[in-house]
Amino acid sequence: MTTFQSRRMLLTTRPVWTLKQSDFTVDKQPVPSPRDRQVVVKVLWLAFDPAMRGWMNDGPSYAPPVALGDVMRGHGVGEVVDSAADDFPVGTLVHGNFGWQDHLLCDTADGVVGALEHVHGNKGALPVARKVPEGLPPTAILGVLGTTGLTAYFGMLELGRPRPGDVVVVSGAAGATGTVAGQLARLAGATTVGIAGGAAKGAWLTDTAKFDAVIDYKSEDVSARIAELAPNGVNVFYDNVAGRILESAIHNIALRGRVVLCGGISSGYSDEATAYGPTNLSTITVRSASMHGFIVTDFLDRFDEAAERLATWVRRGDVVWADDVQQGSVEDAVETLNRLFDGKNFGKQLLQIAEPSTS
Ligand code: NAP
């Protein structure tokens, strides 16, 4: 055993509705010593995605549910604090499916993106630590260069396929995925409209992320505003929200418009019974439009290509992003995840649980 102890958040109850601290048990375990290219990682930042709430439910999904008694799954960045791998010396910054715990033993692997173990779990094996790309803030791999950026890349460019002159509307636009999706549409030559809650998020979208227009769904009539901003219809609607916002976008969809179903945070993540379905699906038919759902892992074999293009845009400043970094300990993970459902986050939701020892 190393001298390291791990505080771990174990899922011990299937949550009902809003996630609660009492759905978890916190324990403390010694961390085994590394051998055969293993490392001990001290976790620095944990990343949060609304889908994580769904992984706690015991139902059919694209990823297996987190088993009761297991450490909650999730992507993180950490620092190697003990090493039996020459190319991962102490101090190396790494990322992987570290889960909601503050120290852990990992295998190591080359390559940047990996196979997204933080979505599907490690299937009984140890989590794998991969090096964080250099030259950008280490948290970029948790957002714009990680699952978030890849989701926006494939959802927008492969399924939305924006063309110059198109009007592209993005819901959840000030969130991590929406911010990137809208900017990729702008780079493709489209006019971009973001839907987000509140004036501060709207101002950031137009001033910093260079969206052409925003709609505040909390204070404006979404359908009427879309009609005003897209009088010839919406060519691409990239949806992170579902429910009534999706219904408004369908109402305004252009002939042969494309609706990309990325997520539906307004309905159904905690309980299917709360889901509100659009009542106007026949509009898709009469406008010869299409709706396409997807999961980012559908494009697993193209992750390297996408990560490289995203990194180029990010380094040039063509794509900007925001990290919302809460400070705390691993026990604050529950409250941090709930921020996404309350719309409290501004960009990629992260929780910093330790300081890096190197700058
Ligand atoms: P995020 O957008 O950074 O955070 C969630 C945002 O959703 C909040 O900031 C909030 O913004 C908005 N929201 C919450 N409740 C809402 C409601 N009732 N009505 C309207 N908006 C609401 O989260 P993210 O990680 O980037 O994920 C965005 C979406 O992409 C999620 O649906 C997620 O599940 C999905 N996703 C899909 C894939 C895939 O493979 N298909 C992969 C990753 C993520 P406001 O303040 O504007 O309300």
Short mmCIF file of C-alpha atoms and ligand atoms in Angstrom, two decimals:
data_model
loop_
_atom_site.label_atom_id
_atom_site.label_comp_id
_atom_site.label_asym_id
_atom_site.label_seq_id
_atom_site.Cartn_x
_atom_site.Cartn_y
_atom_site.Cartn_z
CA MET A 1 0.00 0.00 0.00
CA THR A 2 1.05 3.59 -0.62
CA THR A 3 0.59 6.18 2.11
CA PHE A 4 -2.32 7.61 0.10
CA GLN A 5 -5.91 7.34 1.30
CA SER A 6 -8.90 7.88 -0.98
CA ARG A 7 -12.16 9.53 -0.03
CA ARG A 8 -14.78 7.99 -2.30
CA MET A 9 -18.42 8.76 -3.09
CA LEU A 10 -20.24 5.44 -3.45
CA LEU A 11 -23.71 5.42 -5.00
CA THR A 12 -25.79 3.52 -2.43
CA THR A 13 -29.39 4.46 -3.34
CA ARG A 14 -31.05 4.88 -6.73
CA PRO A 15 -32.00 8.58 -6.60
CA VAL A 16 -35.57 9.73 -7.09
CA TRP A 17 -36.01 13.15 -8.70
CA THR A 18 -33.31 15.57 -7.51
CA LEU A 19 -30.02 13.99 -6.49
CA LYS A 20 -29.36 14.08 -2.74
CA GLN A 21 -26.27 13.71 -0.57
CA SER A 22 -28.04 10.81 1.17
CA ASP A 23 -27.97 8.82 -2.11
CA PHE A 24 -24.23 8.39 -1.48
CA THR A 25 -22.01 6.91 1.22
CA VAL A 26 -18.57 8.42 1.73
CA ASP A 27 -15.79 6.03 2.68
CA LYS A 28 -12.03 6.16 3.03
CA GLN A 29 -9.78 3.47 1.59
CA PRO A 30 -6.00 3.01 1.37
CA VAL A 31 -4.71 3.18 -2.23
CA PRO A 32 -2.65 0.14 -3.39
CA SER A 33 0.96 0.74 -4.51
CA PRO A 34 1.51 1.03 -8.28
CA ARG A 35 3.33 -1.71 -10.24
CA ASP A 36 3.73 -2.70 -13.91
CA ARG A 37 3.15 0.74 -15.48
CA GLN A 38 0.50 1.76 -12.96
CA VAL A 39 0.32 5.16 -11.26
CA VAL A 40 -1.41 6.67 -8.23
CA VAL A 41 -3.37 9.79 -9.23
CA LYS A 42 -4.41 12.66 -6.99
CA VAL A 43 -7.62 14.05 -8.54
CA LEU A 44 -7.60 17.82 -9.12
CA TRP A 45 -10.73 18.60 -11.18
CA LEU A 46 -13.93 16.62 -11.73
CA ALA A 47 -16.18 17.29 -14.73
CA PHE A 48 -19.99 17.17 -14.76
CA ASP A 49 -22.52 16.42 -17.51
CA PRO A 50 -26.33 16.19 -17.13
CA ALA A 51 -26.19 12.62 -18.48
CA MET A 52 -24.44 11.54 -15.26
CA ARG A 53 -27.80 11.85 -13.48
CA GLY A 54 -29.20 9.31 -15.96
CA TRP A 55 -26.33 6.87 -15.32
CA MET A 56 -27.61 6.59 -11.72
CA ASN A 57 -30.99 5.24 -12.88
CA ASP A 58 -31.41 1.51 -13.35
CA GLY A 59 -32.92 1.57 -16.83
CA PRO A 60 -31.97 0.91 -20.43
CA SER A 61 -29.55 3.52 -21.73
CA TYR A 62 -26.53 3.93 -24.00
CA ALA A 63 -24.26 3.37 -20.99
CA PRO A 64 -24.64 0.85 -18.16
CA PRO A 65 -25.98 2.25 -14.88
CA VAL A 66 -23.48 2.86 -12.08
CA ALA A 67 -23.83 -0.21 -9.84
CA LEU A 68 -25.00 0.35 -6.27
CA GLY A 69 -21.94 0.39 -4.02
CA ASP A 70 -19.63 1.60 -6.84
CA VAL A 71 -17.74 4.89 -6.98
CA MET A 72 -19.75 7.33 -9.11
CA ARG A 73 -18.35 7.42 -12.65
CA GLY A 74 -16.98 10.65 -14.15
CA HIS A 75 -14.17 12.28 -16.09
CA GLY A 76 -11.41 14.05 -14.18
CA VAL A 77 -7.94 15.56 -14.42
CA GLY A 78 -5.34 14.69 -11.83
CA GLU A 79 -1.67 14.56 -11.06
CA VAL A 80 0.56 11.50 -10.74
CA VAL A 81 1.74 11.25 -7.12
CA ASP A 82 3.36 7.77 -7.24
CA SER A 83 4.52 5.98 -10.37
CA ALA A 84 5.68 2.64 -11.69
CA ALA A 85 5.67 3.96 -15.29
CA ASP A 86 8.85 5.77 -16.45
CA ASP A 87 6.99 7.90 -18.98
CA PHE A 88 4.42 9.04 -16.35
CA PRO A 89 6.71 10.49 -13.65
CA VAL A 90 5.39 12.09 -10.45
CA GLY A 91 3.87 15.48 -11.37
CA THR A 92 2.49 14.36 -14.79
CA LEU A 93 -1.00 15.74 -15.45
CA VAL A 94 -3.38 12.99 -16.56
CA HIS A 95 -7.08 12.50 -17.25
CA GLY A 96 -9.49 9.58 -17.28
CA ASN A 97 -12.50 7.99 -15.62
CA PHE A 98 -11.29 8.85 -12.13
CA GLY A 99 -14.82 9.01 -10.69
CA TRP A 100 -15.93 10.80 -7.54
CA GLN A 101 -12.89 10.08 -5.38
CA ASP A 102 -9.78 12.05 -4.50
CA HIS A 103 -7.01 9.44 -5.07
CA LEU A 104 -6.91 6.23 -7.11
CA LEU A 105 -4.70 3.61 -8.72
CA CYS A 106 -4.71 3.68 -12.54
CA ASP A 107 -3.25 1.88 -15.52
CA THR A 108 -1.56 4.17 -18.06
CA ALA A 109 -2.00 4.45 -21.83
CA ASP A 110 -0.81 6.58 -24.75
CA GLY A 111 -3.07 8.81 -26.81
CA VAL A 112 -5.11 11.76 -25.71
CA VAL A 113 -8.77 10.97 -26.07
CA GLY A 114 -9.13 7.31 -25.16
CA ALA A 115 -12.25 5.24 -25.43
CA LEU A 116 -14.41 7.36 -23.10
CA GLU A 117 -14.34 5.02 -20.13
CA HIS A 118 -15.98 7.81 -18.14
CA VAL A 119 -19.14 7.29 -20.20
CA HIS A 120 -19.23 3.48 -20.29
CA GLY A 121 -17.26 2.56 -17.17
CA ASN A 122 -14.11 0.48 -16.92
CA LYS A 123 -15.80 -2.93 -17.18
CA GLY A 124 -14.08 -4.22 -14.06
CA ALA A 125 -10.59 -3.05 -15.05
CA LEU A 126 -8.64 -0.21 -13.47
CA PRO A 127 -9.29 3.31 -14.79
CA VAL A 128 -6.78 4.37 -17.43
CA ALA A 129 -4.74 7.58 -17.05
CA ARG A 130 -3.76 9.40 -20.25
CA LYS A 131 -1.60 12.52 -20.53
CA VAL A 132 -3.34 15.88 -20.68
CA PRO A 133 -2.46 17.75 -23.93
CA GLU A 134 0.13 20.47 -23.45
CA GLY A 135 -0.15 24.13 -24.39
CA LEU A 136 -3.72 24.69 -23.17
CA PRO A 137 -5.25 24.86 -19.68
CA PRO A 138 -5.40 21.27 -18.33
CA THR A 139 -9.17 21.52 -17.87
CA ALA A 140 -9.68 21.91 -21.64
CA ILE A 141 -9.62 18.12 -21.98
CA LEU A 142 -12.69 17.94 -19.71
CA GLY A 143 -14.71 20.29 -21.91
CA VAL A 144 -13.92 21.84 -25.25
CA LEU A 145 -11.34 19.16 -26.20
CA GLY A 146 -13.14 16.30 -24.42
CA THR A 147 -16.59 14.71 -24.64
CA THR A 148 -18.27 18.12 -24.74
CA GLY A 149 -16.34 19.42 -27.75
CA LEU A 150 -16.54 16.08 -29.55
CA THR A 151 -20.31 15.98 -29.03
CA ALA A 152 -20.73 19.47 -30.47
CA TYR A 153 -18.38 18.62 -33.36
CA PHE A 154 -20.17 15.48 -34.53
CA GLY A 155 -23.68 16.67 -33.68
CA MET A 156 -23.30 19.96 -35.48
CA LEU A 157 -20.96 19.17 -38.36
CA GLU A 158 -21.97 15.58 -39.20
CA LEU A 159 -25.71 15.71 -38.44
CA GLY A 160 -26.61 19.41 -38.56
CA ARG A 161 -24.35 20.06 -41.59
CA PRO A 162 -24.69 23.87 -41.53
CA ARG A 163 -24.02 25.69 -44.80
CA PRO A 164 -23.21 29.35 -45.49
CA GLY A 165 -26.39 31.39 -45.24
CA ASP A 166 -28.22 28.89 -43.01
CA VAL A 167 -29.85 29.99 -39.79
CA VAL A 168 -28.75 27.69 -36.96
CA VAL A 169 -30.50 27.80 -33.59
CA VAL A 170 -28.89 26.17 -30.53
CA SER A 171 -30.69 25.55 -27.22
CA GLY A 172 -28.74 25.34 -23.96
CA ALA A 173 -26.43 27.68 -25.85
CA ALA A 174 -24.50 29.05 -22.87
CA GLY A 175 -23.81 25.53 -21.60
CA ALA A 176 -20.65 23.64 -22.39
CA THR A 177 -21.86 21.75 -25.46
CA GLY A 178 -24.11 24.48 -26.84
CA THR A 179 -21.37 27.10 -26.76
CA VAL A 180 -19.09 24.98 -28.92
CA ALA A 181 -21.89 23.80 -31.24
CA GLY A 182 -22.92 27.38 -32.05
CA GLN A 183 -19.38 28.49 -32.75
CA LEU A 184 -18.80 25.57 -35.13
CA ALA A 185 -21.93 26.62 -37.04
CA ARG A 186 -20.58 30.18 -37.26
CA LEU A 187 -17.26 28.86 -38.61
CA ALA A 188 -19.27 27.00 -41.28
CA GLY A 189 -20.75 30.33 -42.40
CA ALA A 190 -24.16 30.14 -40.73
CA THR A 191 -26.04 32.81 -38.80
CA THR A 192 -26.25 31.62 -35.19
CA VAL A 193 -29.00 32.13 -32.64
CA GLY A 194 -28.52 30.90 -29.07
CA ILE A 195 -31.30 30.14 -26.60
CA ALA A 196 -30.26 30.50 -22.94
CA GLY A 197 -31.64 31.58 -19.57
CA GLY A 198 -30.92 35.12 -18.40
CA ALA A 199 -29.31 38.33 -19.63
CA ALA A 200 -25.78 37.57 -18.40
CA LYS A 201 -25.58 34.34 -20.39
CA GLY A 202 -27.02 36.09 -23.44
CA ALA A 203 -24.46 38.91 -23.25
CA TRP A 204 -21.58 36.42 -23.03
CA LEU A 205 -22.91 34.53 -26.05
CA THR A 206 -23.05 37.59 -28.30
CA ASP A 207 -20.03 39.49 -26.95
CA THR A 208 -17.54 36.67 -26.39
CA ALA A 209 -18.75 33.58 -28.25
CA LYS A 210 -19.87 35.73 -31.23
CA PHE A 211 -23.39 34.35 -31.66
CA ASP A 212 -25.40 36.66 -33.93
CA ALA A 213 -28.45 36.78 -31.66
CA VAL A 214 -29.82 35.30 -28.44
CA ILE A 215 -33.21 34.43 -27.03
CA ASP A 216 -33.80 34.47 -23.27
CA TYR A 217 -36.25 31.60 -22.86
CA LYS A 218 -37.02 32.70 -19.31
CA SER A 219 -38.39 36.11 -20.30
CA GLU A 220 -39.24 35.92 -24.01
CA ASP A 221 -41.73 34.09 -26.22
CA VAL A 222 -39.32 31.60 -27.80
CA SER A 223 -41.47 30.70 -30.80
CA ALA A 224 -42.21 34.33 -31.68
CA ARG A 225 -38.56 35.33 -31.33
CA ILE A 226 -37.35 32.45 -33.52
CA ALA A 227 -39.88 33.52 -36.16
CA GLU A 228 -38.54 37.08 -35.97
CA LEU A 229 -34.88 36.03 -36.23
CA ALA A 230 -35.42 33.31 -38.86
CA PRO A 231 -38.25 34.57 -41.11
CA ASN A 232 -37.41 31.92 -43.72
CA GLY A 233 -37.25 29.16 -41.13
CA VAL A 234 -34.58 27.43 -39.08
CA ASN A 235 -32.23 25.32 -41.20
CA VAL A 236 -30.57 23.56 -38.25
CA PHE A 237 -31.88 23.27 -34.71
CA TYR A 238 -29.29 21.81 -32.31
CA ASP A 239 -31.22 20.77 -29.22
CA ASN A 240 -29.83 20.24 -25.71
CA VAL A 241 -33.11 20.89 -23.91
CA ALA A 242 -36.19 19.19 -25.53
CA GLY A 243 -39.72 19.91 -24.24
CA ARG A 244 -41.40 23.19 -25.11
CA ILE A 245 -38.24 24.74 -26.60
CA LEU A 246 -37.98 21.86 -29.08
CA GLU A 247 -41.66 22.35 -29.90
CA SER A 248 -41.03 26.04 -30.65
CA ALA A 249 -38.11 25.21 -32.93
CA ILE A 250 -40.10 22.56 -34.84
CA HIS A 251 -42.86 25.15 -35.32
CA ASN A 252 -40.28 27.32 -37.15
CA ILE A 253 -38.32 24.61 -38.97
CA ALA A 254 -37.44 25.39 -42.61
CA LEU A 255 -38.17 23.16 -45.57
CA ARG A 256 -35.70 20.27 -45.30
CA GLY A 257 -34.47 21.64 -41.96
CA ARG A 258 -32.47 19.39 -39.65
CA VAL A 259 -33.17 18.89 -35.94
CA VAL A 260 -30.22 17.42 -34.03
CA LEU A 261 -31.31 15.80 -30.75
CA CYS A 262 -28.23 16.09 -28.56
CA GLY A 263 -29.93 16.11 -25.16
CA GLY A 264 -33.13 16.90 -23.30
CA ILE A 265 -32.32 18.37 -19.93
CA SER A 266 -35.77 19.91 -19.46
CA SER A 267 -37.47 16.53 -19.45
CA GLY A 268 -36.80 13.03 -18.46
CA TYR A 269 -33.29 12.87 -16.93
CA SER A 270 -34.61 12.28 -13.41
CA ASP A 271 -37.92 10.65 -14.21
CA GLU A 272 -39.46 9.73 -17.55
CA ALA A 273 -42.85 10.81 -16.21
CA THR A 274 -41.80 14.46 -16.28
CA ALA A 275 -40.95 14.41 -19.99
CA TYR A 276 -42.92 16.84 -22.18
CA GLY A 277 -43.02 15.72 -25.80
CA PRO A 278 -43.50 18.12 -28.71
CA THR A 279 -47.12 18.03 -29.94
CA ASN A 280 -46.30 19.19 -33.48
CA LEU A 281 -44.22 16.38 -34.98
CA SER A 282 -46.36 16.47 -38.11
CA THR A 283 -44.59 19.74 -38.96
CA ILE A 284 -41.44 17.65 -39.54
CA THR A 285 -43.38 15.68 -42.16
CA VAL A 286 -44.94 18.58 -44.00
CA ARG A 287 -41.64 20.47 -44.19
CA SER A 288 -39.70 17.34 -45.28
CA ALA A 289 -37.46 17.97 -42.28
CA SER A 290 -35.49 15.42 -40.28
CA MET A 291 -34.75 14.70 -36.64
CA HIS A 292 -31.62 12.81 -35.69
CA GLY A 293 -30.59 11.60 -32.24
CA PHE A 294 -27.01 10.56 -31.53
CA ILE A 295 -24.54 9.65 -28.83
CA VAL A 296 -21.01 10.95 -29.17
CA THR A 297 -19.58 7.43 -28.94
CA ASP A 298 -21.29 6.64 -32.29
CA PHE A 299 -18.25 8.43 -33.74
CA LEU A 300 -15.57 6.78 -31.58
CA ASP A 301 -13.38 5.83 -34.54
CA ARG A 302 -13.13 9.51 -35.57
CA PHE A 303 -12.30 11.04 -32.17
CA ASP A 304 -8.65 11.71 -32.99
CA GLU A 305 -9.50 13.63 -36.18
CA ALA A 306 -12.11 15.73 -34.35
CA ALA A 307 -9.88 16.41 -31.32
CA GLU A 308 -7.13 17.65 -33.64
CA ARG A 309 -9.45 20.03 -35.52
CA LEU A 310 -10.99 21.32 -32.29
CA ALA A 311 -7.52 21.94 -30.81
CA THR A 312 -6.55 23.94 -33.91
CA TRP A 313 -9.67 26.16 -33.65
CA VAL A 314 -9.14 26.61 -29.91
CA ARG A 315 -5.46 27.55 -30.28
CA ARG A 316 -6.33 30.10 -33.02
CA GLY A 317 -9.04 31.61 -30.79
CA ASP A 318 -11.78 30.70 -33.31
CA VAL A 319 -13.57 28.71 -30.62
CA VAL A 320 -13.75 30.09 -27.08
CA TRP A 321 -15.12 28.34 -24.02
CA ALA A 322 -15.87 29.02 -20.37
CA ASP A 323 -15.09 26.83 -17.37
CA ASP A 324 -17.33 27.16 -14.32
CA VAL A 325 -14.99 25.99 -11.55
CA GLN A 326 -16.50 25.38 -8.11
CA GLN A 327 -14.04 24.82 -5.27
CA GLY A 328 -14.57 22.12 -2.66
CA SER A 329 -14.00 18.48 -1.81
CA VAL A 330 -15.27 15.30 -3.43
CA GLU A 331 -18.35 15.43 -1.17
CA ASP A 332 -19.43 18.58 -3.05
CA ALA A 333 -19.95 16.58 -6.25
CA VAL A 334 -23.69 16.14 -5.62
CA GLU A 335 -24.31 19.85 -5.23
CA THR A 336 -22.11 20.58 -8.23
CA LEU A 337 -24.00 18.18 -10.51
CA ASN A 338 -27.32 19.69 -9.40
CA ARG A 339 -26.12 23.13 -10.59
CA LEU A 340 -26.60 21.95 -14.20
CA PHE A 341 -30.29 21.27 -13.62
CA ASP A 342 -30.79 24.64 -11.91
CA GLY A 343 -29.04 26.47 -14.77
CA LYS A 344 -26.48 27.83 -12.30
CA ASN A 345 -23.48 26.80 -14.40
CA PHE A 346 -21.82 29.11 -16.88
CA GLY A 347 -19.99 26.93 -19.41
CA LYS A 348 -18.37 23.62 -18.48
CA GLN A 349 -19.20 22.63 -14.91
CA LEU A 350 -16.11 21.58 -12.96
CA LEU A 351 -15.28 20.99 -9.31
CA GLN A 352 -11.72 21.59 -8.18
CA ILE A 353 -10.88 19.38 -5.21
CA ALA A 354 -7.08 19.94 -4.98
CA GLU A 355 -4.41 22.33 -6.24
CA PRO A 356 -1.82 21.06 -8.73
CA SER A 357 1.64 20.96 -7.17
CA THR A 358 3.22 22.18 -10.42
CA SER A 359 2.14 25.26 -12.37
P1 NAP B 1 -24.65 22.38 -19.95
O1 NAP B 1 -25.38 22.80 -21.18
O2 NAP B 1 -23.34 23.00 -19.64
O3 NAP B 1 -25.57 22.62 -18.68
C1 NAP B 1 -26.93 22.39 -18.69
C2 NAP B 1 -27.71 23.68 -19.06
O4 NAP B 1 -29.02 23.31 -19.39
C3 NAP B 1 -27.86 24.64 -17.89
O5 NAP B 1 -26.76 25.51 -17.78
C4 NAP B 1 -29.14 25.37 -18.21
O6 NAP B 1 -28.85 26.58 -18.93
C5 NAP B 1 -29.87 24.41 -19.17
N1 NAP B 1 -31.11 23.95 -18.55
C6 NAP B 1 -31.26 23.28 -17.38
N2 NAP B 1 -32.57 23.02 -17.15
C7 NAP B 1 -33.24 23.56 -18.20
C8 NAP B 1 -34.62 23.65 -18.54
N3 NAP B 1 -35.57 23.09 -17.77
N4 NAP B 1 -34.97 24.29 -19.68
C9 NAP B 1 -34.03 24.84 -20.48
N5 NAP B 1 -32.71 24.81 -20.22
C10 NAP B 1 -32.33 24.17 -19.09
O7 NAP B 1 -24.48 20.82 -20.00
P2 NAP B 1 -23.68 20.00 -21.09
O8 NAP B 1 -22.80 19.05 -20.38
O9 NAP B 1 -23.09 20.89 -22.11
O10 NAP B 1 -24.84 19.15 -21.77
C11 NAP B 1 -25.77 19.77 -22.65
C12 NAP B 1 -26.70 18.73 -23.22
O11 NAP B 1 -25.96 17.87 -24.08
C13 NAP B 1 -27.32 17.85 -22.15
O12 NAP B 1 -28.66 17.60 -22.52
C14 NAP B 1 -26.47 16.60 -22.20
O13 NAP B 1 -27.12 15.48 -21.70
C15 NAP B 1 -26.22 16.53 -23.70
N6 NAP B 1 -25.06 15.73 -24.08
C16 NAP B 1 -25.28 14.80 -25.06
C17 NAP B 1 -24.24 14.03 -25.48
C18 NAP B 1 -24.50 13.04 -26.58
O14 NAP B 1 -23.62 12.20 -26.85
N7 NAP B 1 -25.65 13.11 -27.24
C19 NAP B 1 -22.96 14.15 -24.92
C20 NAP B 1 -22.75 15.14 -23.94
C21 NAP B 1 -23.84 15.94 -23.54
P3 NAP B 1 -29.83 27.86 -18.84
O15 NAP B 1 -29.31 28.72 -17.73
O16 NAP B 1 -29.69 28.47 -20.18
O17 NAP B 1 -31.19 27.33 -18.51
#
